Coordinates of C-alpha atoms in Angstrom, one line a residue:
M1 CA 85.3 -61.7 -39.3
I2 CA 81.5 -61.3 -40.6
Q3 CA 80.7 -65.0 -39.4
T4 CA 83.0 -64.1 -35.8
H5 CA 80.5 -61.4 -35.2
Q6 CA 77.2 -63.1 -36.3
H7 CA 77.7 -65.7 -33.4
L8 CA 78.7 -63.0 -31.1
S9 CA 75.6 -60.8 -31.1
F10 CA 73.5 -63.9 -31.0
S11 CA 75.6 -65.4 -28.1
I12 CA 75.2 -61.8 -26.5
L13 CA 71.5 -61.9 -27.1
S14 CA 71.1 -65.4 -25.9
I15 CA 72.6 -64.0 -22.3
L16 CA 70.5 -60.9 -22.3
L17 CA 67.3 -63.1 -22.5
G18 CA 68.3 -66.1 -20.0
V19 CA 69.7 -63.2 -17.5
V20 CA 65.8 -61.9 -17.4
L21 CA 63.7 -65.1 -17.9
L22 CA 66.1 -66.2 -14.5
A23 CA 64.8 -62.4 -13.2
R24 CA 61.1 -63.0 -13.8
R25 CA 61.2 -67.4 -13.1
R26 CA 63.0 -66.0 -9.7
K27 CA 59.8 -63.4 -8.7
W28 CA 57.5 -65.9 -9.8
L29 CA 58.6 -68.7 -7.6
N30 CA 58.4 -66.4 -4.8
R31 CA 54.8 -65.6 -5.0
L32 CA 53.8 -69.0 -6.3
R33 CA 55.3 -70.6 -2.5
G34 CA 52.6 -72.6 -1.0
C35 CA 50.3 -71.8 -3.7
V36 CA 49.1 -75.7 -5.8
L37 CA 49.1 -74.7 -9.3
P38 CA 46.6 -76.4 -12.1
P39 CA 48.4 -79.8 -13.9
G40 CA 50.0 -80.3 -16.2
P41 CA 52.7 -81.4 -18.6
R42 CA 56.2 -81.0 -17.7
G43 CA 58.4 -78.3 -18.8
L44 CA 61.9 -77.7 -19.3
P45 CA 64.5 -75.1 -17.4
V46 CA 63.9 -71.4 -18.1
I47 CA 62.0 -72.5 -21.6
G48 CA 59.2 -74.3 -19.9
N49 CA 57.1 -75.9 -22.4
L50 CA 57.8 -74.0 -25.5
L51 CA 58.7 -76.9 -27.3
D52 CA 55.3 -78.7 -26.8
L53 CA 53.4 -76.0 -28.3
P54 CA 52.2 -77.6 -31.5
N55 CA 53.4 -76.9 -34.5
T56 CA 50.9 -78.5 -36.7
D57 CA 47.7 -77.6 -38.9
Q58 CA 45.6 -79.5 -36.2
P59 CA 46.6 -78.2 -32.5
W60 CA 43.9 -78.7 -31.1
K61 CA 44.1 -82.2 -31.2
V62 CA 47.1 -81.8 -29.0
Y63 CA 45.4 -80.4 -26.4
D64 CA 42.7 -83.1 -26.4
D65 CA 45.1 -85.0 -25.3
W66 CA 46.7 -82.7 -23.1
A67 CA 42.8 -82.4 -22.2
Q68 CA 42.1 -86.3 -21.7
T69 CA 45.6 -86.9 -19.5
Y70 CA 45.3 -83.7 -16.7
G71 CA 41.4 -82.2 -16.9
D72 CA 39.7 -79.5 -17.4
M73 CA 42.4 -77.0 -16.1
V74 CA 45.6 -77.8 -17.9
Y75 CA 48.7 -75.2 -16.6
T76 CA 51.7 -74.8 -19.1
Q77 CA 54.2 -72.5 -19.1
V78 CA 55.9 -70.3 -21.7
M79 CA 59.4 -69.1 -20.8
S80 CA 58.5 -67.1 -18.1
T81 CA 54.3 -66.3 -19.4
P82 CA 52.0 -68.5 -17.5
M83 CA 48.8 -70.5 -19.8
L84 CA 45.3 -72.0 -19.2
L85 CA 43.9 -74.0 -21.0
I86 CA 40.2 -74.6 -19.7
S87 CA 38.3 -77.2 -21.4
S88 CA 35.2 -77.0 -19.5
A89 CA 32.2 -74.8 -20.2
N90 CA 30.8 -74.1 -16.7
I91 CA 35.0 -72.9 -15.6
A92 CA 34.9 -70.9 -18.5
F93 CA 32.0 -68.8 -18.0
D94 CA 33.1 -69.0 -14.1
L95 CA 36.3 -67.6 -15.5
L96 CA 35.5 -65.3 -18.0
D97 CA 32.5 -64.4 -17.9
K98 CA 31.5 -63.8 -14.5
R99 CA 34.9 -62.7 -13.5
S100 CA 35.8 -60.7 -16.8
A101 CA 36.5 -57.7 -14.7
I102 CA 39.9 -59.3 -14.4
Y103 CA 39.8 -61.4 -17.3
S104 CA 39.5 -59.4 -20.2
D105 CA 42.7 -58.5 -21.5
R106 CA 44.9 -59.9 -24.2
S107 CA 48.5 -60.5 -24.4
V108 CA 50.8 -57.8 -26.1
S109 CA 51.7 -59.5 -29.8
V110 CA 54.8 -58.9 -31.3
M111 CA 53.7 -60.8 -34.6
N112 CA 50.6 -58.3 -34.4
E113 CA 52.7 -55.9 -34.5
L114 CA 54.6 -56.3 -36.8
T115 CA 52.2 -57.7 -39.4
A116 CA 49.7 -54.6 -38.7
W117 CA 47.3 -57.0 -37.7
D118 CA 47.3 -55.0 -34.1
F119 CA 44.1 -53.2 -35.2
N120 CA 42.2 -55.7 -34.1
V121 CA 40.0 -54.9 -31.4
G122 CA 39.9 -59.2 -30.9
F123 CA 43.5 -59.3 -30.1
M124 CA 44.1 -56.0 -28.4
P125 CA 45.5 -55.8 -24.9
Y126 CA 42.2 -54.0 -23.0
G127 CA 42.7 -50.2 -22.6
Q128 CA 41.6 -46.4 -24.4
R129 CA 41.8 -48.2 -27.9
W130 CA 40.6 -51.1 -27.4
R131 CA 37.1 -49.5 -25.6
S132 CA 36.9 -46.6 -28.7
I133 CA 37.3 -49.4 -31.5
R134 CA 34.9 -51.6 -29.7
K135 CA 32.3 -49.6 -29.6
K136 CA 32.4 -48.5 -33.2
V137 CA 31.8 -52.0 -34.2
H138 CA 29.4 -52.3 -31.4
E139 CA 27.3 -48.9 -32.7
Y140 CA 26.9 -50.6 -36.2
F141 CA 26.3 -54.1 -35.4
N142 CA 24.2 -54.3 -32.2
L143 CA 21.0 -56.2 -32.1
T144 CA 19.2 -53.1 -32.7
V145 CA 20.8 -51.9 -35.9
T146 CA 21.4 -55.6 -37.5
P147 CA 18.6 -55.5 -39.5
N148 CA 19.5 -52.8 -41.2
H149 CA 21.6 -54.5 -42.7
R150 CA 19.3 -57.9 -44.0
D151 CA 18.4 -55.8 -47.0
T152 CA 22.8 -56.2 -48.4
Q153 CA 22.8 -59.1 -47.0
T154 CA 19.8 -60.5 -48.8
E155 CA 20.5 -58.8 -52.6
E156 CA 24.2 -60.8 -52.1
V157 CA 22.5 -64.0 -51.3
H158 CA 21.0 -63.6 -53.7
A159 CA 23.3 -62.5 -56.4
F160 CA 25.1 -66.0 -55.1
L161 CA 21.7 -68.0 -56.4
R162 CA 22.4 -66.5 -59.3
R163 CA 25.7 -67.7 -60.0
C164 CA 25.6 -70.8 -58.5
L165 CA 22.2 -71.7 -61.0
A166 CA 25.6 -71.0 -63.9
H167 CA 27.4 -73.3 -62.2
T168 CA 24.8 -75.8 -61.6
G169 CA 26.4 -79.5 -62.0
K170 CA 30.5 -78.5 -61.1
E171 CA 32.2 -78.9 -58.2
L172 CA 31.8 -75.1 -56.5
H173 CA 35.1 -73.5 -55.9
P174 CA 35.7 -71.9 -52.8
L175 CA 36.0 -68.5 -54.0
F176 CA 32.0 -68.9 -54.9
I177 CA 31.6 -68.4 -51.0
R178 CA 34.3 -65.9 -50.5
Q179 CA 32.6 -64.0 -53.0
L180 CA 29.4 -64.0 -51.7
V181 CA 30.8 -63.3 -47.5
A182 CA 32.7 -60.8 -48.7
G183 CA 30.4 -58.8 -50.8
I184 CA 27.9 -58.9 -48.2
I185 CA 30.6 -57.0 -45.9
A186 CA 32.5 -54.9 -48.6
N187 CA 29.0 -53.7 -49.7
T188 CA 28.1 -52.6 -45.6
V189 CA 31.2 -51.4 -44.5
Y190 CA 32.4 -49.5 -47.2
G191 CA 29.3 -49.5 -49.9
I192 CA 31.5 -51.9 -52.4
E193 CA 30.3 -54.3 -54.8
I194 CA 32.4 -57.5 -55.6
K195 CA 31.4 -58.2 -59.0
D196 CA 33.8 -61.3 -59.6
M197 CA 35.7 -63.5 -57.7
N198 CA 39.2 -61.6 -59.2
H199 CA 38.3 -58.4 -56.8
E200 CA 41.2 -56.8 -55.7
Y201 CA 39.5 -56.4 -52.0
I202 CA 38.7 -60.5 -52.2
R203 CA 42.1 -61.0 -52.7
L204 CA 43.5 -58.7 -49.9
V205 CA 41.1 -59.6 -46.9
T206 CA 42.1 -63.6 -48.6
Q207 CA 45.4 -63.6 -47.5
S208 CA 45.3 -60.9 -45.1
R209 CA 43.3 -64.0 -43.2
E210 CA 45.8 -66.5 -44.6
V211 CA 48.6 -63.8 -42.2
M212 CA 46.2 -64.4 -39.2
D213 CA 46.1 -67.5 -39.2
T214 CA 49.6 -67.9 -39.6
I215 CA 50.7 -65.7 -36.6
K216 CA 48.3 -67.7 -34.3
Q217 CA 48.8 -71.0 -35.2
P218 CA 50.7 -72.3 -32.0
G219 CA 54.6 -72.2 -32.1
N220 CA 54.6 -70.9 -35.9
F221 CA 56.3 -68.4 -34.2
W222 CA 58.4 -67.9 -31.1
L223 CA 58.5 -64.2 -30.9
D224 CA 55.6 -63.5 -28.8
Y225 CA 57.2 -65.3 -26.3
M226 CA 60.6 -63.5 -26.6
P227 CA 59.7 -60.1 -27.8
L228 CA 63.8 -59.0 -27.6
L229 CA 64.1 -61.9 -30.7
R230 CA 62.2 -58.8 -33.1
H231 CA 65.8 -56.8 -32.9
I232 CA 67.9 -60.0 -33.8
P233 CA 69.1 -59.3 -37.5
T234 CA 67.4 -60.6 -40.0
W235 CA 70.7 -62.9 -41.5
V236 CA 69.7 -64.7 -38.0
P237 CA 67.8 -68.1 -37.8
G238 CA 65.9 -66.9 -35.0
A239 CA 64.6 -64.0 -36.9
V240 CA 62.2 -66.1 -39.1
G241 CA 59.2 -64.1 -37.6
V242 CA 60.5 -61.0 -38.4
K243 CA 61.4 -61.7 -42.0
Y244 CA 57.6 -62.9 -42.7
A245 CA 55.9 -59.9 -41.0
A246 CA 58.0 -57.4 -43.1
R247 CA 56.7 -59.6 -46.6
V248 CA 53.4 -59.4 -45.5
R249 CA 52.8 -56.2 -43.9
P250 CA 52.2 -54.6 -46.8
T251 CA 49.0 -56.6 -47.5
V252 CA 47.4 -56.5 -44.3
E253 CA 48.0 -52.7 -44.2
A254 CA 46.7 -52.7 -48.2
M255 CA 43.4 -54.3 -46.8
L256 CA 43.2 -51.7 -43.9
N257 CA 43.3 -48.7 -45.7
K258 CA 42.6 -48.7 -49.0
P259 CA 38.8 -49.0 -48.7
F260 CA 38.7 -46.6 -46.5
D261 CA 41.0 -44.2 -48.4
T262 CA 38.8 -44.8 -51.5
I263 CA 35.5 -43.7 -50.1
K264 CA 37.2 -40.3 -47.9
D265 CA 38.6 -39.4 -52.2
E266 CA 35.2 -40.7 -54.2
V267 CA 32.4 -37.5 -55.4
D268 CA 29.8 -39.9 -54.3
P269 CA 30.2 -42.1 -52.9
K270 CA 27.6 -45.0 -52.1
D271 CA 26.1 -45.1 -48.3
S272 CA 27.8 -47.2 -45.8
I273 CA 29.0 -47.5 -42.5
A274 CA 32.2 -46.2 -43.3
L275 CA 30.9 -43.3 -45.2
D276 CA 29.2 -42.5 -42.0
M277 CA 32.5 -42.6 -40.0
I278 CA 33.7 -40.3 -42.1
N279 CA 30.9 -38.3 -42.4
R280 CA 31.3 -37.4 -38.9
L281 CA 34.9 -37.0 -39.1
K282 CA 33.9 -33.6 -41.0
E283 CA 32.5 -32.4 -37.6
V284 CA 35.8 -33.3 -35.7
H285 CA 37.7 -29.8 -36.1
D286 CA 40.5 -30.1 -33.6
P287 CA 43.6 -31.4 -35.8
E288 CA 44.8 -33.9 -33.6
R289 CA 41.4 -35.2 -32.2
R290 CA 40.4 -35.9 -35.9
A291 CA 43.7 -38.1 -36.4
I292 CA 42.9 -40.5 -33.6
E293 CA 39.0 -40.4 -34.7
E294 CA 39.9 -41.7 -38.4
R295 CA 42.5 -44.3 -37.4
C296 CA 39.8 -45.4 -34.6
A297 CA 37.3 -45.8 -37.7
K298 CA 39.8 -47.0 -39.9
D299 CA 39.9 -49.3 -37.8
A300 CA 37.1 -50.3 -36.8
S301 CA 35.7 -50.7 -40.6
A302 CA 38.7 -53.1 -41.3
M303 CA 37.9 -55.2 -38.3
A304 CA 34.2 -55.9 -39.6
Y305 CA 35.4 -56.2 -42.7
S306 CA 38.2 -58.9 -41.8
A307 CA 36.4 -60.7 -38.8
G308 CA 33.0 -61.2 -40.2
S309 CA 34.8 -62.1 -44.5
D310 CA 35.8 -65.0 -42.7
T311 CA 34.1 -66.2 -39.8
S312 CA 30.6 -66.6 -42.3
Y313 CA 33.1 -68.0 -44.6
S314 CA 33.8 -71.2 -43.1
L315 CA 30.8 -71.1 -41.0
I316 CA 29.0 -71.7 -45.0
Q317 CA 31.8 -74.0 -46.0
I318 CA 30.5 -75.8 -43.0
F319 CA 27.0 -75.9 -43.9
L320 CA 27.6 -77.0 -47.5
C321 CA 30.1 -79.6 -46.6
A322 CA 27.2 -81.4 -43.6
M323 CA 24.4 -81.1 -46.2
A324 CA 26.5 -83.0 -48.9
A325 CA 27.0 -85.8 -46.5
Y326 CA 24.0 -86.0 -44.9
P327 CA 21.6 -86.1 -47.4
D328 CA 18.8 -87.0 -44.8
I329 CA 18.8 -83.8 -42.6
Q330 CA 19.4 -82.0 -45.9
R331 CA 15.6 -83.5 -47.4
K332 CA 13.7 -82.8 -44.1
A333 CA 14.8 -79.1 -43.9
Q334 CA 14.1 -79.0 -47.0
E335 CA 10.6 -79.8 -46.5
E336 CA 10.4 -77.4 -43.4
L337 CA 10.8 -74.9 -45.9
Q338 CA 8.5 -76.3 -48.0
A339 CA 5.3 -76.3 -46.0
V340 CA 6.4 -72.2 -44.6
V341 CA 7.8 -70.4 -47.5
G342 CA 6.1 -72.5 -50.5
H343 CA 7.3 -72.7 -54.4
D344 CA 6.5 -69.0 -55.0
R345 CA 8.8 -67.4 -53.4
L346 CA 12.1 -67.3 -51.4
P347 CA 13.0 -67.4 -47.3
T348 CA 13.3 -64.1 -45.9
Y349 CA 14.1 -62.8 -42.8
E350 CA 10.7 -62.6 -41.4
D351 CA 10.6 -66.9 -42.2
R352 CA 13.0 -67.3 -39.3
G353 CA 10.6 -68.2 -36.3
S354 CA 8.7 -70.6 -37.9
L355 CA 11.8 -72.7 -39.3
P356 CA 13.6 -74.3 -36.2
Y357 CA 15.0 -76.7 -38.3
I358 CA 17.6 -74.6 -40.5
Q359 CA 17.9 -72.9 -37.0
A360 CA 19.1 -76.1 -35.5
I361 CA 21.4 -76.5 -38.3
F362 CA 23.0 -73.6 -38.3
L363 CA 23.3 -74.2 -34.1
E364 CA 24.6 -78.2 -35.4
C365 CA 27.4 -76.2 -37.6
M366 CA 28.7 -74.1 -34.9
R367 CA 29.3 -77.3 -32.8
W368 CA 30.4 -79.8 -34.7
R369 CA 33.4 -78.0 -36.7
P370 CA 34.3 -75.2 -34.3
I371 CA 35.1 -71.9 -36.1
V372 CA 37.5 -70.6 -34.0
P373 CA 38.7 -74.3 -31.8
L374 CA 40.7 -73.1 -29.7
G375 CA 39.0 -69.5 -28.8
V376 CA 40.7 -66.6 -28.4
V377 CA 43.6 -65.9 -25.9
H378 CA 42.2 -63.6 -22.6
R379 CA 44.9 -62.6 -20.2
L380 CA 44.4 -62.3 -16.5
M381 CA 45.1 -59.1 -14.8
E382 CA 45.8 -60.2 -11.4
D383 CA 46.2 -63.2 -9.6
D384 CA 43.0 -65.4 -8.9
Y385 CA 42.0 -68.5 -7.5
Y386 CA 39.6 -72.0 -8.2
N387 CA 38.5 -74.5 -7.4
G388 CA 41.8 -74.8 -4.6
Y389 CA 43.9 -73.9 -7.8
F390 CA 46.2 -70.6 -8.0
I391 CA 46.5 -68.7 -11.5
P392 CA 49.3 -65.7 -11.4
A393 CA 49.1 -62.2 -12.9
G394 CA 49.6 -62.4 -16.3
T395 CA 48.7 -66.1 -17.3
L396 CA 46.8 -66.6 -21.0
V397 CA 43.5 -68.4 -20.8
V398 CA 43.4 -70.6 -23.6
P399 CA 39.3 -71.2 -23.9
F400 CA 39.2 -74.6 -25.9
V401 CA 36.0 -74.7 -27.5
W402 CA 37.0 -77.2 -29.4
R403 CA 36.4 -79.4 -26.3
M404 CA 33.7 -77.6 -25.2
L405 CA 31.7 -78.0 -28.4
R406 CA 32.9 -81.7 -28.4
N407 CA 31.6 -82.6 -24.8
P408 CA 29.6 -85.9 -24.4
Q409 CA 28.1 -85.2 -21.2
E410 CA 26.2 -82.0 -23.2
Y411 CA 26.2 -83.4 -26.7
S412 CA 26.0 -87.0 -27.1
E413 CA 27.6 -88.8 -30.2
P414 CA 29.2 -85.3 -30.6
E415 CA 31.3 -86.6 -34.0
K416 CA 28.0 -86.9 -35.4
F417 CA 26.1 -84.1 -37.6
K418 CA 22.4 -84.1 -35.6
P419 CA 20.7 -80.6 -35.7
E420 CA 17.9 -82.9 -34.2
R421 CA 19.7 -82.6 -30.6
F422 CA 18.7 -78.9 -30.7
I423 CA 14.5 -79.6 -31.3
K424 CA 12.2 -80.5 -28.8
D425 CA 8.3 -80.9 -29.6
S426 CA 8.9 -78.7 -32.8
A427 CA 10.6 -75.8 -31.7
L428 CA 14.1 -74.8 -31.0
N429 CA 15.2 -76.7 -27.2
P430 CA 16.6 -74.3 -24.2
D431 CA 17.6 -76.8 -22.0
V432 CA 20.6 -77.7 -24.5
L433 CA 23.7 -75.7 -24.2
D434 CA 23.8 -73.4 -27.1
P435 CA 26.7 -72.9 -29.3
N436 CA 27.0 -69.7 -29.6
S437 CA 27.5 -69.0 -25.9
L438 CA 30.8 -70.6 -26.7
A439 CA 31.7 -69.9 -30.3
F440 CA 31.4 -66.3 -30.0
G441 CA 33.6 -65.4 -27.5
F442 CA 33.2 -64.7 -23.8
G443 CA 32.5 -61.7 -21.3
R444 CA 33.3 -58.1 -22.1
R445 CA 35.6 -59.9 -25.2
I446 CA 32.4 -61.4 -27.2
C447 CA 31.8 -60.5 -30.2
P448 CA 30.1 -57.7 -31.3
G449 CA 29.4 -58.2 -34.5
R450 CA 27.6 -61.9 -33.8
Y451 CA 24.3 -60.8 -34.2
F452 CA 25.9 -59.5 -37.9
A453 CA 27.1 -62.8 -38.4
M454 CA 24.2 -65.1 -37.2
D455 CA 21.5 -63.0 -40.5
T456 CA 24.2 -64.0 -42.9
A457 CA 24.2 -67.6 -42.1
F458 CA 20.4 -68.2 -41.3
M459 CA 19.8 -66.1 -45.0
A460 CA 22.7 -68.1 -47.1
M461 CA 21.8 -71.4 -45.5
A462 CA 17.2 -71.4 -46.2
S463 CA 18.1 -70.1 -49.2
I464 CA 20.5 -72.7 -51.0
L465 CA 18.6 -75.2 -49.3
H466 CA 15.2 -73.6 -50.8
V467 CA 16.7 -73.4 -54.5
F468 CA 19.5 -76.5 -55.0
N469 CA 20.4 -79.7 -53.8
V470 CA 23.5 -80.2 -52.1
V471 CA 25.5 -83.7 -53.6
P472 CA 28.5 -84.5 -53.5
S473 CA 31.5 -84.3 -56.0
L474 CA 32.3 -86.9 -58.7
D475 CA 35.6 -87.9 -59.7
K476 CA 36.6 -89.0 -62.9
D477 CA 35.0 -92.6 -62.6
G478 CA 31.6 -91.1 -61.4
N479 CA 32.5 -92.2 -57.9
Q480 CA 31.0 -90.3 -54.8
L481 CA 34.5 -87.9 -53.1
N482 CA 33.7 -88.0 -49.4
P483 CA 32.0 -84.3 -48.7
I484 CA 33.5 -84.4 -45.4
P485 CA 36.7 -82.9 -45.6
R486 CA 39.6 -82.7 -43.3
W487 CA 40.1 -79.6 -41.4
I488 CA 43.3 -77.6 -40.5
G489 CA 43.7 -73.9 -39.2
G490 CA 45.8 -71.9 -36.4
H491 CA 43.4 -69.4 -34.7
V492 CA 40.2 -70.4 -37.8
S493 CA 39.8 -73.6 -39.3
R494 CA 39.1 -74.9 -42.4
P495 CA 38.3 -77.6 -44.6
D496 CA 41.1 -79.0 -46.1
S497 CA 39.4 -79.6 -49.8
L498 CA 35.9 -79.4 -50.6
H499 CA 34.0 -81.5 -52.7
Y500 CA 30.2 -80.8 -53.1
M501 CA 28.3 -79.2 -56.1
L502 CA 24.3 -77.2 -56.0
Y503 CA 21.6 -79.0 -58.2
S504 CA 18.8 -76.8 -59.0
R505 CA 15.9 -78.4 -57.4
S506 CA 13.1 -77.1 -59.9
G507 CA 12.3 -74.9 -62.7
A508 CA 9.9 -72.8 -60.5
S509 CA 12.7 -72.1 -57.9
E510 CA 15.4 -71.3 -60.8
K511 CA 12.5 -68.4 -61.6
L512 CA 12.4 -67.2 -58.4
V513 CA 16.5 -66.7 -58.7
H514 CA 16.5 -65.0 -62.4
A515 CA 13.6 -62.4 -60.6
T516 CA 16.2 -61.1 -58.0
A517 CA 17.9 -59.8 -60.7
T518 CA 15.1 -57.5 -61.7
T519 CA 14.2 -56.8 -58.4

């Protein structure tokens, strides 16, 4: 009897879903009469290209095949939702920057809501809540304010150097890098010091970002394409997304709430962005308004904490892999550091303008292994036309950053790590397409914390190269392991393994690092 009831429930839901999709499809087809859509793979009736979505740990490879087959604009249909894959930087600039007034929306994500990740402005639909949260993030991380955080960034980088000295000659564990970036963000945003790799907040942000990576990997869950599935009982096979969300939601909520609430309860909290927001709340006397403002402050804090820790974490891993794999490039960077910084001190932010090769290494890290290879999806708010093609309202526009940053017409030999491509006459070459203009997003959706991320990366890269040599790890027989791993991931890419070690370059540099513990 129970089994019959289960089959009946699923059958009724399937019929209702089919009716809704057919009605939407008929309305959509009426709008398309006489219009030309961009090319793309042929889909199936009703579900479209749902089964073509790449359910793999390297989804960009599937999209790259599509781009090679169909061109720089690839159109697909997933259920009733149109999707457009953009593989050209010029097209991305034309649509997402120049027409940002109609390309700045995001789709409503059921998985974001169910897992509590709907606080993230990067994935939030265009509207008042998005504007409020983004305004707060921008207020504390814009180009003018970012230098205020450099003392904290420098202190955390120096602490990282000290930990690495104690670990010299051993394969560097990923948690060393996680502690570095989480320490910078947690200290800046919450005034919390991350003193060891087992700290609760490292666990929370690591596990929460794994959730984000899982729900943003195409093909993992169908809920975002068939929202009605959220109402299916958990015993039905189609409820896998609901089950997963129920399991991981408490972790994401803890990352969102716990650090902020801890500061509220402390008697004498350390100065931080969150504390400044909390102090401002005391000036809001209307309870309802204050509750809204507090939620906005909490969301903005968690947004900075989670997003910043993950992207910087991946970027520093890419940098270390590249240095171990390309010793000549590492040596050239160290020669530049030696000429500018010398033996008697560690690098500072004031050295940045005199270190064009270090800056070029940063740019090449951003290009060589894009941190967010599929970009962040935009949603078109009204019908549009481009290069003779019709793009219907509601289209999800995927900026395929991985392919843009590997375009051989922009970057020769894209598979090679070549910082020299950004150098001309011993300075940065302004004629080469800046990877930052692609990697940090487009238009009104550009990353508000990009300047902070760039500051963190510069200080970490310059300091590591000034103090250490980065070399490949050894296997049990003493042979060097390949330091270039296989990159995987859904939303944020990451190496599936790490094989590099740090060795101190000199006793003088070790003394400089140890001296930072008392300053």
